[in-house]
CSV table of C-alpha atoms and ligand atoms in Angstrom, one decimal:
chain,number,residue,atom,x,y,z
A,1,MET,CA,93.9,128.2,106.5
A,2,PHE,CA,97.6,128.9,106.2
A,3,LEU,CA,98.2,128.4,109.9
A,4,ASP,CA,101.0,126.3,111.2
A,5,LEU,CA,99.9,122.7,111.9
A,6,ASN,CA,100.6,123.0,115.6
A,7,VAL,CA,98.7,126.3,115.7
A,8,ILE,CA,95.7,124.6,114.1
A,9,TYR,CA,95.9,121.9,116.7
A,10,GLN,CA,96.0,124.5,119.5
A,11,ARG,CA,93.2,126.6,118.1
A,12,ILE,CA,90.7,123.8,117.5
A,13,GLN,CA,90.7,123.0,121.2
A,14,THR,CA,88.9,126.2,122.0
A,15,ASP,CA,87.8,128.0,118.8
A,16,LYS,CA,84.7,126.6,117.3
A,17,ARG,CA,85.0,128.9,114.3
A,18,ILE,CA,88.5,127.6,113.4
A,19,LEU,CA,87.3,124.1,114.1
A,20,GLY,CA,84.5,124.6,111.6
A,21,ARG,CA,86.9,125.8,109.0
A,22,VAL,CA,89.3,122.9,109.5
A,23,LEU,CA,86.3,120.5,109.2
A,24,SER,CA,85.4,122.1,105.9
A,25,LEU,CA,88.9,121.9,104.6
A,26,VAL,CA,89.2,118.3,105.6
A,27,GLU,CA,85.9,117.5,103.9
A,28,SER,CA,87.1,119.2,100.7
A,29,ASP,CA,89.8,116.5,100.3
A,30,ASN,CA,93.1,118.0,99.0
A,31,ASP,CA,96.8,117.9,99.8
A,32,ARG,CA,96.4,120.3,102.7
A,33,SER,CA,93.6,118.3,104.2
A,34,GLU,CA,95.8,115.2,104.2
A,35,GLU,CA,98.6,117.2,105.8
A,36,ILE,CA,96.3,118.3,108.6
A,37,LEU,CA,94.9,114.8,109.1
A,38,ASN,CA,98.4,113.4,109.2
A,39,TYR,CA,99.4,115.8,111.9
A,40,LEU,CA,96.3,115.6,114.0
A,41,PHE,CA,96.3,111.8,114.0
A,42,GLN,CA,98.8,111.6,116.9
A,43,PHE,CA,96.3,113.4,119.1
A,44,THR,CA,93.4,111.0,118.3
A,45,GLY,CA,92.2,107.9,120.1
A,46,ASN,CA,90.6,109.4,123.2
A,47,ALA,CA,87.1,110.1,122.0
A,48,PHE,CA,84.5,107.4,122.3
A,49,ARG,CA,82.6,107.0,119.1
A,50,ILE,CA,78.9,106.0,119.1
A,51,GLY,CA,76.8,105.3,116.0
A,52,LEU,CA,73.1,105.7,116.0
A,53,THR,CA,71.1,104.3,113.1
A,54,GLY,CA,67.6,103.0,112.4
A,55,PRO,CA,64.6,103.6,110.1
A,56,PRO,CA,63.6,107.1,109.1
A,57,GLY,CA,61.7,109.0,111.7
A,58,ALA,CA,62.5,106.5,114.5
A,59,GLY,CA,63.8,109.3,116.8
A,60,LYS,CA,67.5,109.2,116.1
A,61,SER,CA,68.0,112.9,116.2
A,62,THR,CA,65.9,113.4,119.3
A,63,ILE,CA,67.9,110.7,121.1
A,64,THR,CA,71.2,112.0,119.8
A,65,ASN,CA,70.2,115.4,121.1
A,66,GLN,CA,69.3,114.1,124.5
A,67,LEU,CA,72.3,111.9,124.8
A,68,ALA,CA,74.5,114.9,124.0
A,69,ARG,CA,72.8,116.9,126.7
A,70,HIS,CA,73.3,114.0,129.2
A,71,TYR,CA,77.1,113.8,128.5
A,72,ARG,CA,77.3,117.6,128.7
A,73,SER,CA,75.7,117.5,132.1
A,74,LEU,CA,78.7,115.2,133.1
A,75,GLY,CA,81.1,117.9,131.8
A,76,LYS,CA,81.9,116.0,128.6
A,77,ARG,CA,82.3,117.6,125.2
A,78,VAL,CA,80.2,116.1,122.4
A,79,ALA,CA,80.5,116.2,118.7
A,80,ILE,CA,77.6,115.2,116.5
A,81,ILE,CA,78.1,114.1,112.9
A,82,ALA,CA,74.7,113.7,111.1
A,83,VAL,CA,75.3,111.7,107.9
A,84,ASP,CA,72.4,111.8,105.5
A,85,PRO,CA,72.9,109.4,102.6
A,86,THR,CA,69.5,110.1,101.1
A,87,SER,CA,69.7,113.7,100.5
A,88,PRO,CA,72.1,115.3,98.0
A,89,PHE,CA,71.2,118.7,99.4
A,90,THR,CA,71.7,120.2,102.8
A,91,GLY,CA,68.0,120.6,103.1
A,92,GLY,CA,65.1,118.3,103.9
A,93,ALA,CA,65.7,115.9,106.7
A,94,LEU,CA,68.9,117.6,107.6
A,95,LEU,CA,67.3,121.0,108.0
A,96,GLY,CA,64.8,119.2,110.3
A,97,ASP,CA,67.7,118.0,112.3
A,98,ARG,CA,69.1,121.4,112.5
A,99,VAL,CA,65.9,122.8,113.8
A,100,ARG,CA,65.4,120.2,116.4
A,101,MET,CA,69.1,120.3,117.4
A,102,SER,CA,69.4,124.1,117.3
A,103,ASP,CA,68.8,124.4,121.1
A,104,ILE,CA,72.0,122.4,121.8
A,105,GLY,CA,74.0,123.9,119.0
A,106,ASN,CA,74.8,127.0,121.0
A,107,ASP,CA,76.3,125.1,123.8
A,108,GLU,CA,80.1,125.6,123.9
A,109,GLY,CA,80.8,122.0,124.5
A,110,ILE,CA,78.6,120.6,121.6
A,111,PHE,CA,79.4,120.8,118.0
A,112,ILE,CA,77.0,119.6,115.3
A,113,ARG,CA,78.1,118.9,111.8
A,114,SER,CA,75.8,117.7,109.0
A,115,MET,CA,77.0,115.9,105.9
A,116,ALA,CA,75.0,115.0,102.8
A,117,THR,CA,76.0,112.8,99.9
A,118,ARG,CA,77.8,114.6,97.2
A,119,GLY,CA,78.9,111.5,95.4
A,120,GLU,CA,79.6,108.0,96.4
A,121,LEU,CA,78.4,106.8,99.8
A,122,GLY,CA,81.8,105.3,100.5
A,123,GLY,CA,83.3,108.7,100.2
A,124,LEU,CA,80.8,110.1,102.6
A,125,THR,CA,81.6,107.6,105.4
A,126,LYS,CA,85.3,108.0,104.8
A,127,LYS,CA,84.9,111.8,105.3
A,128,ALA,CA,82.7,111.2,108.4
A,129,ARG,CA,85.6,109.3,109.9
A,130,ASP,CA,88.1,112.0,108.9
A,131,LEU,CA,85.9,114.6,110.6
A,132,ALA,CA,85.7,112.4,113.7
A,133,ASP,CA,89.5,112.4,113.8
A,134,VAL,CA,89.5,116.2,113.8
A,135,PHE,CA,86.9,116.2,116.6
A,136,ASP,CA,88.9,113.6,118.5
A,137,ALA,CA,92.1,115.7,118.2
A,138,ALA,CA,90.1,118.8,119.2
A,139,GLY,CA,89.4,117.1,122.6
A,140,TYR,CA,85.8,116.0,122.2
A,141,ASP,CA,85.0,113.1,124.5
A,142,PHE,CA,82.1,111.7,122.6
A,143,ILE,CA,81.5,111.6,118.9
A,144,LEU,CA,77.9,110.7,117.9
A,145,PHE,CA,77.2,109.6,114.3
A,146,GLU,CA,73.6,109.7,113.3
A,147,THR,CA,72.7,108.1,110.0
A,148,VAL,CA,69.4,106.8,108.7
A,149,GLY,CA,69.4,103.0,108.2
A,150,VAL,CA,68.1,102.5,104.7
A,151,GLY,CA,70.9,100.8,102.8
A,152,GLN,CA,74.7,100.7,103.0
A,153,SER,CA,75.4,103.7,105.1
A,154,GLU,CA,74.6,102.2,108.5
A,155,LEU,CA,76.9,99.3,107.8
A,156,ASP,CA,79.7,101.7,107.1
A,157,ILE,CA,78.9,103.6,110.3
A,158,VAL,CA,79.7,100.5,112.2
A,159,GLU,CA,83.2,100.7,110.9
A,160,ALA,CA,83.4,104.2,112.3
A,161,ALA,CA,81.9,103.6,115.8
A,162,ASP,CA,83.0,101.8,118.9
A,163,THR,CA,79.4,101.2,119.9
A,164,THR,CA,76.4,101.0,117.4
A,165,ILE,CA,72.9,101.7,118.6
A,166,VAL,CA,70.0,100.7,116.5
A,167,VAL,CA,66.9,102.7,117.1
A,168,LEU,CA,63.5,101.1,116.4
A,169,VAL,CA,59.9,102.0,117.0
A,170,PRO,CA,57.1,99.6,118.0
A,171,GLU,CA,55.4,99.7,114.6
A,172,SER,CA,54.3,96.3,113.4
A,173,GLY,CA,57.0,94.5,111.5
A,174,ASP,CA,59.6,97.1,112.3
A,175,SER,CA,62.0,94.5,113.8
A,176,ILE,CA,61.4,92.3,110.8
A,177,GLN,CA,62.3,95.2,108.5
A,178,ALA,CA,65.4,95.8,110.6
A,179,MET,CA,66.4,92.2,110.1
A,180,LYS,CA,66.0,92.5,106.4
A,181,ALA,CA,68.0,95.7,106.3
A,182,GLY,CA,70.9,94.0,108.1
A,183,LEU,CA,70.3,96.2,111.2
A,184,MET,CA,70.1,93.2,113.6
A,185,GLU,CA,73.6,92.1,113.1
A,186,ILE,CA,75.2,95.5,113.6
A,187,ALA,CA,73.4,96.5,116.8
A,188,ASP,CA,75.5,96.4,120.0
A,189,PHE,CA,72.2,97.2,121.6
A,190,PHE,CA,68.7,98.3,120.6
A,191,VAL,CA,66.7,101.3,121.6
A,192,LEU,CA,62.9,100.9,121.3
A,193,ASN,CA,61.8,104.5,121.1
A,194,LYS,CA,58.3,105.8,121.2
A,195,SER,CA,57.6,103.1,123.7
A,196,ASP,CA,54.6,105.1,124.9
A,197,ARG,CA,52.8,103.3,122.1
A,198,PRO,CA,50.7,100.3,123.1
A,199,SER,CA,52.4,97.8,120.9
A,200,ALA,CA,55.8,98.4,122.6
A,201,ASP,CA,55.8,95.3,124.8
A,202,GLN,CA,54.9,93.2,121.8
A,203,ALA,CA,57.8,94.6,119.8
A,204,ILE,CA,60.2,93.9,122.7
A,205,THR,CA,59.1,90.3,122.9
A,206,ALA,CA,59.6,90.0,119.1
A,207,LEU,CA,63.1,91.5,119.3
A,208,GLN,CA,64.1,89.4,122.3
A,209,THR,CA,63.1,86.3,120.3
A,210,ILE,CA,65.2,87.3,117.4
A,211,ILE,CA,68.2,88.1,119.6
A,212,GLY,CA,67.8,84.9,121.5
A,213,MET,CA,68.0,82.9,118.3
A,214,ARG,CA,71.7,83.9,117.9
A,215,GLU,CA,74.3,81.4,118.8
A,216,HIS,CA,75.8,82.4,122.1
A,217,ASP,CA,77.6,81.3,125.2
A,218,ALA,CA,78.3,82.9,128.6
A,219,SER,CA,81.0,85.1,127.2
A,220,THR,CA,79.1,86.4,124.1
A,221,TRP,CA,77.8,89.9,124.1
A,222,LEU,CA,74.1,89.8,123.5
A,223,PRO,CA,72.4,93.1,122.6
A,224,GLY,CA,70.0,94.5,125.2
A,225,ILE,CA,66.9,96.5,124.5
A,226,ILE,CA,66.4,99.9,126.1
A,227,LYS,CA,62.9,101.4,126.1
A,228,THR,CA,62.7,105.1,125.6
A,229,ILE,CA,60.3,108.0,125.0
A,230,ALA,CA,62.9,110.4,123.7
A,231,THR,CA,60.5,113.4,123.5
A,232,GLU,CA,60.0,113.0,127.3
A,233,LYS,CA,63.7,112.3,128.0
A,234,LYS,CA,62.7,108.9,129.3
A,235,GLY,CA,65.4,106.2,129.0
A,236,ILE,CA,68.3,108.4,128.1
A,237,ILE,CA,70.3,107.7,131.2
A,238,GLU,CA,69.6,104.1,130.6
A,239,ILE,CA,71.1,104.4,127.1
A,240,ALA,CA,74.2,106.0,128.5
A,241,GLY,CA,74.3,103.2,131.1
A,242,GLU,CA,74.2,100.6,128.3
A,243,VAL,CA,76.9,102.4,126.4
A,244,THR,CA,79.1,102.2,129.5
A,245,ARG,CA,78.3,98.5,129.9
A,246,HIS,CA,79.2,97.8,126.3
A,247,TYR,CA,82.4,99.8,126.7
A,248,ASN,CA,83.4,97.7,129.8
A,249,TYR,CA,82.6,94.5,127.8
A,250,LEU,CA,84.8,95.7,124.9
A,251,ILE,CA,87.7,96.5,127.3
A,252,SER,CA,87.5,93.3,129.4
A,253,SER,CA,87.2,91.1,126.3
A,254,ASP,CA,90.0,92.8,124.4
A,255,GLN,CA,87.6,93.6,121.6
A,256,PHE,CA,88.1,97.3,122.0
A,257,ILE,CA,91.7,97.3,120.7
A,258,LYS,CA,90.9,94.5,118.2
A,259,ASN,CA,88.1,96.5,116.7
A,260,ARG,CA,90.1,99.6,116.5
A,261,VAL,CA,93.0,97.8,114.8
A,262,LYS,CA,90.5,96.2,112.3
A,263,ARG,CA,89.0,99.6,111.6
A,264,PHE,CA,92.4,101.2,111.1
A,265,GLN,CA,93.3,98.5,108.6
A,266,GLN,CA,90.0,99.0,106.7
A,267,ARG,CA,90.7,102.7,106.4
A,268,VAL,CA,94.2,102.1,105.1
A,269,LYS,CA,92.8,99.6,102.6
A,270,GLN,CA,90.2,102.1,101.4
A,271,ILE,CA,92.7,104.9,101.0
A,272,VAL,CA,95.2,102.7,99.1
A,273,GLU,CA,92.5,101.5,96.7
A,274,GLU,CA,91.3,105.0,96.2
A,275,LYS,CA,94.7,106.3,95.5
A,276,ILE,CA,95.7,103.6,93.1
A,277,ILE,CA,92.5,103.8,91.2
A,278,HIS,CA,92.8,107.6,91.0
A,279,GLU,CA,96.3,107.3,89.7
A,280,LEU,CA,95.4,104.6,87.2
A,281,TRP,CA,92.6,106.6,85.6
A,282,ASN,CA,94.8,109.7,85.5
A,283,LEU,CA,97.3,107.8,83.5
A,284,HIS,CA,94.7,106.0,81.3
A,285,PRO,CA,91.5,108.1,81.1
A,286,LEU,CA,88.6,105.9,80.4
A,287,GLU,CA,87.5,108.3,77.7
A,288,LEU,CA,90.5,107.1,75.6
A,289,VAL,CA,89.2,103.6,75.5
A,290,ILE,CA,87.5,103.2,72.1
A,291,VAL,CA,85.0,100.7,71.1
A,292,GLY,CA,85.5,98.9,67.8
A,293,ASN,CA,84.6,101.2,64.9
A,294,GLU,CA,84.5,101.0,61.1
A,295,GLN,CA,88.3,100.7,60.8
A,296,ASN,CA,88.5,98.1,63.5
A,297,GLN,CA,86.8,94.8,62.4
A,298,ASN,CA,87.6,92.9,65.6
A,299,PRO,CA,86.8,95.1,68.5
A,300,SER,CA,88.4,94.0,71.9
A,301,SER,CA,86.1,92.7,74.6
A,302,PRO,CA,85.8,94.7,77.8
A,303,TYR,CA,87.8,92.1,79.7
A,304,TYR,CA,90.6,92.2,77.1
A,305,THR,CA,90.6,96.0,77.2
A,306,ALA,CA,90.7,96.1,81.0
A,307,LYS,CA,93.6,93.8,81.0
A,308,GLN,CA,95.5,96.0,78.6
A,309,ILE,CA,94.9,99.0,80.8
A,310,ILE,CA,96.0,97.3,83.9
A,311,GLY,CA,99.1,96.0,82.0
A,312,ALA,CA,100.0,99.4,80.8
A,313,TYR,CA,99.5,100.8,84.4
A,314,LYS,CA,101.8,98.1,85.8
A,315,ASN,CA,104.4,98.9,83.1
A,316,SER,CA,104.3,102.6,83.9
A,317,ARG,CA,104.9,101.8,87.6
A,318,GLU,CA,108.0,99.7,86.8
A,319,GLN,CA,109.7,102.4,84.8
B,1,GTP,N1,55.4,109.9,120.4
B,1,GTP,C1,56.8,110.0,120.3
B,1,GTP,N2,57.3,110.8,119.3
B,1,GTP,C2,58.6,110.8,119.3
B,1,GTP,C3,59.5,110.2,120.2
B,1,GTP,N3,60.8,110.4,119.8
B,1,GTP,C4,60.8,111.2,118.8
B,1,GTP,N4,59.5,111.5,118.4
B,1,GTP,C5,59.0,112.3,117.3
B,1,GTP,O1,59.3,111.6,116.1
B,1,GTP,C6,59.6,112.5,115.0
B,1,GTP,C7,60.9,112.1,114.4
B,1,GTP,O2,62.0,112.2,115.3
B,1,GTP,P1,63.5,112.4,114.9
B,1,GTP,O3,64.3,112.5,116.1
B,1,GTP,O4,63.6,113.5,113.9
B,1,GTP,O5,63.7,111.0,114.1
B,1,GTP,P2,65.0,110.6,113.2
B,1,GTP,O6,65.1,109.2,113.3
B,1,GTP,O7,66.1,111.5,113.5
B,1,GTP,O8,64.4,111.0,111.8
B,1,GTP,P3,65.2,111.1,110.4
B,1,GTP,O9,66.6,111.7,110.7
B,1,GTP,O10,64.4,112.0,109.5
B,1,GTP,O11,65.3,109.7,109.9
B,1,GTP,C8,59.7,113.9,115.6
B,1,GTP,O12,58.5,114.6,115.4
B,1,GTP,C9,59.8,113.6,117.1
B,1,GTP,O13,59.3,114.6,117.9
B,1,GTP,C10,58.9,109.4,121.2
B,1,GTP,O14,59.5,108.8,122.1
B,1,GTP,N5,57.5,109.4,121.2
B,2,MG,MG1,67.4,112.6,112.2
């Protein structure tokens, strides 16, 4: 990928193969990827970013697929980033996603990218945001993040998305589980999928009760609930409608810009911390820290040792 930066920018608008290579490069995290991200950043900001999360098997991929088709039918270009924090391999659930999504994968205006954990989750969501920037610069109108809501990942996805959709199913206790997992707070709205099941109405009532318990006034956004049967394409247009409604709310309340500023600051913070820590451990490899041995009668405590390392790091910065 030794192309000129502007050539890269031009090519990713139309050439999916080049776009795929740029995405891989950006994912690999090196000096060149930073250079590319730095250049492309000026062309970002136009894509609307939607996060979809929820329990395993709730129907996130099916909905993502249908929503992508819907936006396609309006002439929009859609990127899908499937983040799987549970699988260290590009297999399992992701392969399932690939199979189910393969029918839309051949569409010129849809690009599907799967990511699995290779290390820390924080790194994964950081990369997901970097990839989203590439898609944004490449002229995609919508970026859909799909991630399973089982731990931390969905909370990070909120930081990447303008609108977060939590997908639930009417199984008993699902909404309670969602509450525990912190999904209730992050939802801009809920989708109750598989609402062909008899307990759907009961689940909606339970959800409404939980949402209604929130403190709110006339100007607060209260998450709505959209009933869907994704496998029958029922409720997909309603999801798109709710996305638009939320977008309008964000714009009219000034939240849109505020959220983006906040997210920008969070990203800068994360990068600064990462770089400093990386530099620090390069200067003072942890392996060089020794525990008290036979020659050393009074071994240092971990706190003392840590302070010494930070002190030495600061000194090295001042020289
Ligand atoms: N009955 C019924 N089945 C559905 C519906 N939506 C999805 N499914 C089925 O539920 C299963 C899981 O759907 P997915 O879209 O893969 O769910 P997911 O949330 O992406 O799953 P993971 O990514 O593995 O967590 C599939 O077999 C779907 O065909 C629905 O509305 N009704
Ligand atoms: Mg899925």
